[in-house]
PDB file of C-alpha atoms in Angstrom:
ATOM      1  CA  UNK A1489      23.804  36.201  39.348  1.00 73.00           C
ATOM      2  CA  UNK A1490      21.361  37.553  37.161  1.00 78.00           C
ATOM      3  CA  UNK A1491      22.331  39.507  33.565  1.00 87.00           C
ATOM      4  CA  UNK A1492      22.243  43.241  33.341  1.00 90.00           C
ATOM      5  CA  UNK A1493      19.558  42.937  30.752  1.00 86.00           C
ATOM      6  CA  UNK A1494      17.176  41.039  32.865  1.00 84.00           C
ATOM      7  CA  UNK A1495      18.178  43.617  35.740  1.00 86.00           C
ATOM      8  CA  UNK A1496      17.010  46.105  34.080  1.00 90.00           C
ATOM      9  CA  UNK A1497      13.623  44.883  33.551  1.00 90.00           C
ATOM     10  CA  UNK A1498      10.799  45.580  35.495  1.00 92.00           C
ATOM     11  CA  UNK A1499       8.904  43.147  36.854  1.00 91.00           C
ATOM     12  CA  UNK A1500       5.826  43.366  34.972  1.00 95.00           C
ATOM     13  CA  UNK A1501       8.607  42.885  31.900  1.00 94.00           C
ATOM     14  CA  UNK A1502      10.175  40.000  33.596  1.00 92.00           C
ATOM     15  CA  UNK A1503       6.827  38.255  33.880  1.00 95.00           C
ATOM     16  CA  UNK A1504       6.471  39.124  29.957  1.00 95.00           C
ATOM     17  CA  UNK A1505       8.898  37.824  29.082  1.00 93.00           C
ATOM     18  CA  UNK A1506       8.810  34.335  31.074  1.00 94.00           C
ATOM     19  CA  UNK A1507       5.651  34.003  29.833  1.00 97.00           C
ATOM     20  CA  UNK A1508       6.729  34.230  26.189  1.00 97.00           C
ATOM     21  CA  UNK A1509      10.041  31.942  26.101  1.00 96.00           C
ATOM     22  CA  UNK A1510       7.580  29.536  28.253  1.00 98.00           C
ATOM     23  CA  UNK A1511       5.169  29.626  25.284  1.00 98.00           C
ATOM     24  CA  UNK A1512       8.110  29.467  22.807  1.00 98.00           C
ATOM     25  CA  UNK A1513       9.521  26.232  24.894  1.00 98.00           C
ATOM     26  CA  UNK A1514       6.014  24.506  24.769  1.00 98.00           C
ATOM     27  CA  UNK A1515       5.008  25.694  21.249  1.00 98.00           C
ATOM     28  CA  UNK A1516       9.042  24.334  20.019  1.00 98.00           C
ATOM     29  CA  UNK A1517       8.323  20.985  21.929  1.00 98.00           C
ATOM     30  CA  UNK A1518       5.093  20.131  20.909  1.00 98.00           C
ATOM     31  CA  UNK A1519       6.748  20.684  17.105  1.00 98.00           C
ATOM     32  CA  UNK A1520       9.444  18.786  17.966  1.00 98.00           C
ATOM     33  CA  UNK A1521       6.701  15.702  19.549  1.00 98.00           C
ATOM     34  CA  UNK A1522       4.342  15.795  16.866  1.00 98.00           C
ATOM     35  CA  UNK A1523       7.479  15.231  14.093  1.00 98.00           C
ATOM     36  CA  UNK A1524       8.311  12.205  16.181  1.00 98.00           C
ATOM     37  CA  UNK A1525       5.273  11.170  16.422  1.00 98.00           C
ATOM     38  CA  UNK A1526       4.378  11.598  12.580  1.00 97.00           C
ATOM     39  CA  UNK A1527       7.283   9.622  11.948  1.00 97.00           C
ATOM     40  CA  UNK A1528       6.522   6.798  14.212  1.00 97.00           C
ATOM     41  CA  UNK A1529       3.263   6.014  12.718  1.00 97.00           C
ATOM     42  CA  UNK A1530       4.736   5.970   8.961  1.00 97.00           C
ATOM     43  CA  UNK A1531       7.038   3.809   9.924  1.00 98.00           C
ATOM     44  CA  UNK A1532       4.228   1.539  11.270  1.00 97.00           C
ATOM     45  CA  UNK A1533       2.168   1.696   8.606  1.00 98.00           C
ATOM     46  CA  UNK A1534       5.706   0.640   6.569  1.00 98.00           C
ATOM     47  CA  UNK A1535       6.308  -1.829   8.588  1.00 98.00           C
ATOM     48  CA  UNK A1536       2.475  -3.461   8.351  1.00 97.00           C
ATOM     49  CA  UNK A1537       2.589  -2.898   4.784  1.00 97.00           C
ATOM     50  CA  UNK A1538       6.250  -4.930   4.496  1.00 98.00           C
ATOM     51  CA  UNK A1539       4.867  -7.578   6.932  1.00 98.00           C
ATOM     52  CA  UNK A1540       1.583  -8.157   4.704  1.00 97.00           C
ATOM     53  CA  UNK A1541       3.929  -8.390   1.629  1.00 97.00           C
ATOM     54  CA  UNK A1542       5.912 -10.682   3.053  1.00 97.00           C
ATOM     55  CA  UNK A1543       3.342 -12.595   4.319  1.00 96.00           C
ATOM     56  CA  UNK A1544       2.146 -12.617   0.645  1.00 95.00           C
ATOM     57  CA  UNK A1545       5.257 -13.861  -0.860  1.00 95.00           C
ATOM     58  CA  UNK A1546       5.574 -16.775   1.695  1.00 95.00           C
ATOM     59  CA  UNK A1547       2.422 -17.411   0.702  1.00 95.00           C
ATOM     60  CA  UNK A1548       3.517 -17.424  -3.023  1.00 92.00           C
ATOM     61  CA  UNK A1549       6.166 -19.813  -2.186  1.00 94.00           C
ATOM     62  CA  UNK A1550       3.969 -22.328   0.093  1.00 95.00           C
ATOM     63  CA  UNK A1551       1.909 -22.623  -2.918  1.00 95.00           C
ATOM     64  CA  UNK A1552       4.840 -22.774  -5.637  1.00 95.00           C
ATOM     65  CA  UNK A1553       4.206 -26.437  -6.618  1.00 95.00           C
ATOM     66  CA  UNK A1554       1.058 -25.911  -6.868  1.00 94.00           C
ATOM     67  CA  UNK A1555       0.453 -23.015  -9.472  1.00 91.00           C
ATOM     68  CA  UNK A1556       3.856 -24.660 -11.418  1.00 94.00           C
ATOM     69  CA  UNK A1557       1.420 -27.771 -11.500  1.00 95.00           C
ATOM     70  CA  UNK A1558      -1.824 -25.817 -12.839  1.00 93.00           C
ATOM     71  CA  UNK A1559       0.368 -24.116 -15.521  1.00 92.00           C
ATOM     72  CA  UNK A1560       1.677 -27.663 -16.856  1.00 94.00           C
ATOM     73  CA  UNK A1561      -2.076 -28.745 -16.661  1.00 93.00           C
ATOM     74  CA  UNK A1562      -3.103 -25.293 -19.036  1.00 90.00           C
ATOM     75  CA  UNK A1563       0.046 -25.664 -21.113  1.00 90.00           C
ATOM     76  CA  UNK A1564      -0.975 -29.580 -22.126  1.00 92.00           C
ATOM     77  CA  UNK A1565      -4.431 -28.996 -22.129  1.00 89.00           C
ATOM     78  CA  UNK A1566      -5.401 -25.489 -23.517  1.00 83.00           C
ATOM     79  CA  UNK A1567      -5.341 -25.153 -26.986  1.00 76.00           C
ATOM     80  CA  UNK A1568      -2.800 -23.111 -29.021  1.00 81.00           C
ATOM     81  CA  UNK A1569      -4.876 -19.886 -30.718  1.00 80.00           C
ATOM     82  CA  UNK A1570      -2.343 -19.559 -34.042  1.00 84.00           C
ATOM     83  CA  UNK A1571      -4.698 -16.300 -35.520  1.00 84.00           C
ATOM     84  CA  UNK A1572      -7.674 -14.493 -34.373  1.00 83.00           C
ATOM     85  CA  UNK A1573     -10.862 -16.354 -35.841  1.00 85.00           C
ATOM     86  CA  UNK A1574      -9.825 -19.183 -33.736  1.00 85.00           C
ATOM     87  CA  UNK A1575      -9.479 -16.924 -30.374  1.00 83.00           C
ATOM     88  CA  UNK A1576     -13.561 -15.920 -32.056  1.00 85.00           C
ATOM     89  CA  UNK A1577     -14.473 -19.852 -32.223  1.00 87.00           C
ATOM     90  CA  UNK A1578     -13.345 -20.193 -28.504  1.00 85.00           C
ATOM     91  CA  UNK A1579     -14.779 -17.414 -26.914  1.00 87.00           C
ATOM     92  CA  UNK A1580     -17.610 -18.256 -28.947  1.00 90.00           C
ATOM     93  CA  UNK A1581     -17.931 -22.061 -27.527  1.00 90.00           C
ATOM     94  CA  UNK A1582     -16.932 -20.154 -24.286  1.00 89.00           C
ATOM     95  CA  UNK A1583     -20.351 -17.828 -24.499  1.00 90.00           C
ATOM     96  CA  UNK A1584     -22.531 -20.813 -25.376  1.00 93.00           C
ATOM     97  CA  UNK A1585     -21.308 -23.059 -22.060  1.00 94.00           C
ATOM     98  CA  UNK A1586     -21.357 -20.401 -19.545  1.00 93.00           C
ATOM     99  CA  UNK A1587     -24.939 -19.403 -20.610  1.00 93.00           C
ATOM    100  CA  UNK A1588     -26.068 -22.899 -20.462  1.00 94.00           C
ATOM    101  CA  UNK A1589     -24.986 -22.847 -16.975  1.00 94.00           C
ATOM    102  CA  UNK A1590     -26.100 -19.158 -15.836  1.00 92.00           C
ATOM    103  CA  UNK A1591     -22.458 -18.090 -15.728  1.00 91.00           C
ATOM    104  CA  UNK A1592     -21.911 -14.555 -16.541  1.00 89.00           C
ATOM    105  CA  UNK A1593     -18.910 -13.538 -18.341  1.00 85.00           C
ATOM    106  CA  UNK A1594     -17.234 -10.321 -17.412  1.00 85.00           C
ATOM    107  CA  UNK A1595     -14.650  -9.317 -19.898  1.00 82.00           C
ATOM    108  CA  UNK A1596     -15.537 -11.253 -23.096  1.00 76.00           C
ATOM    109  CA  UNK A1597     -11.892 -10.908 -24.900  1.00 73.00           C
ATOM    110  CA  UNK A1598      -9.217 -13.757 -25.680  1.00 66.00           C
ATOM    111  CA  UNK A1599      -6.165 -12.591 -26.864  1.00 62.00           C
ATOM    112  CA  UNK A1600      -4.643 -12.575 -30.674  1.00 55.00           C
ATOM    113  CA  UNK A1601      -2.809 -15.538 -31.521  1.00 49.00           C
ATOM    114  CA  UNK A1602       0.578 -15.772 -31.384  1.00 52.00           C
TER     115      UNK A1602
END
């Protein structure tokens, strides 16, 4: 049983108009696909990015002991810098060693003392 309105049509208007809620359909799904599919590959990229970080912080952990024991070994062994001519004298003594040994020294800058 077919609706007055689409009775009334010719069939040259029938075809029309087939042809246009076809398009409509495919145009509305492909939308509708492409949204879904957007979404699926942020939430991979999420999920890679929350796997490396996690991988990062196990890491981090694995290797606990290790960086606690390398910052007792600087606390006990680096000197104290108590005002800023000292911080010079080190980088200073720092300049002179790495040159002796070809090192190159990126960001020449100690910190004030404390």
């Amino acid at each position: 049983m077919m609706p007055a309105w689409y009775q009334r049509m010719n069939p040259r208007e029938r075809l029309l108009s087939l042809i246009v809620a076809g398009t409509v359909f495919v145009l509305l799904n492909l939308w509708i696909l492409s949204w879904i599919f957007g979404a699926l590959g942020g939430a991979g990229r999420e999920l890679a990015a929350r796997k490396a970080t996690l991988a990062e912080q196990a890491l981090y952990i694995k290797e606990r002991d290790t960086w606690m024991k390398r910052d007792e070994w600087l606390r006990q062994h680096q000197p104290v810098l108590k005002n800023p001519a000292e911080a010079s004298a080190l980088l200073d003594q720092l300049r002179e060693v790495a040159g002796k040994y070809n090192i190159l020294v990126e960001n020449p800058a100690i910190g004030s003392g404390e």
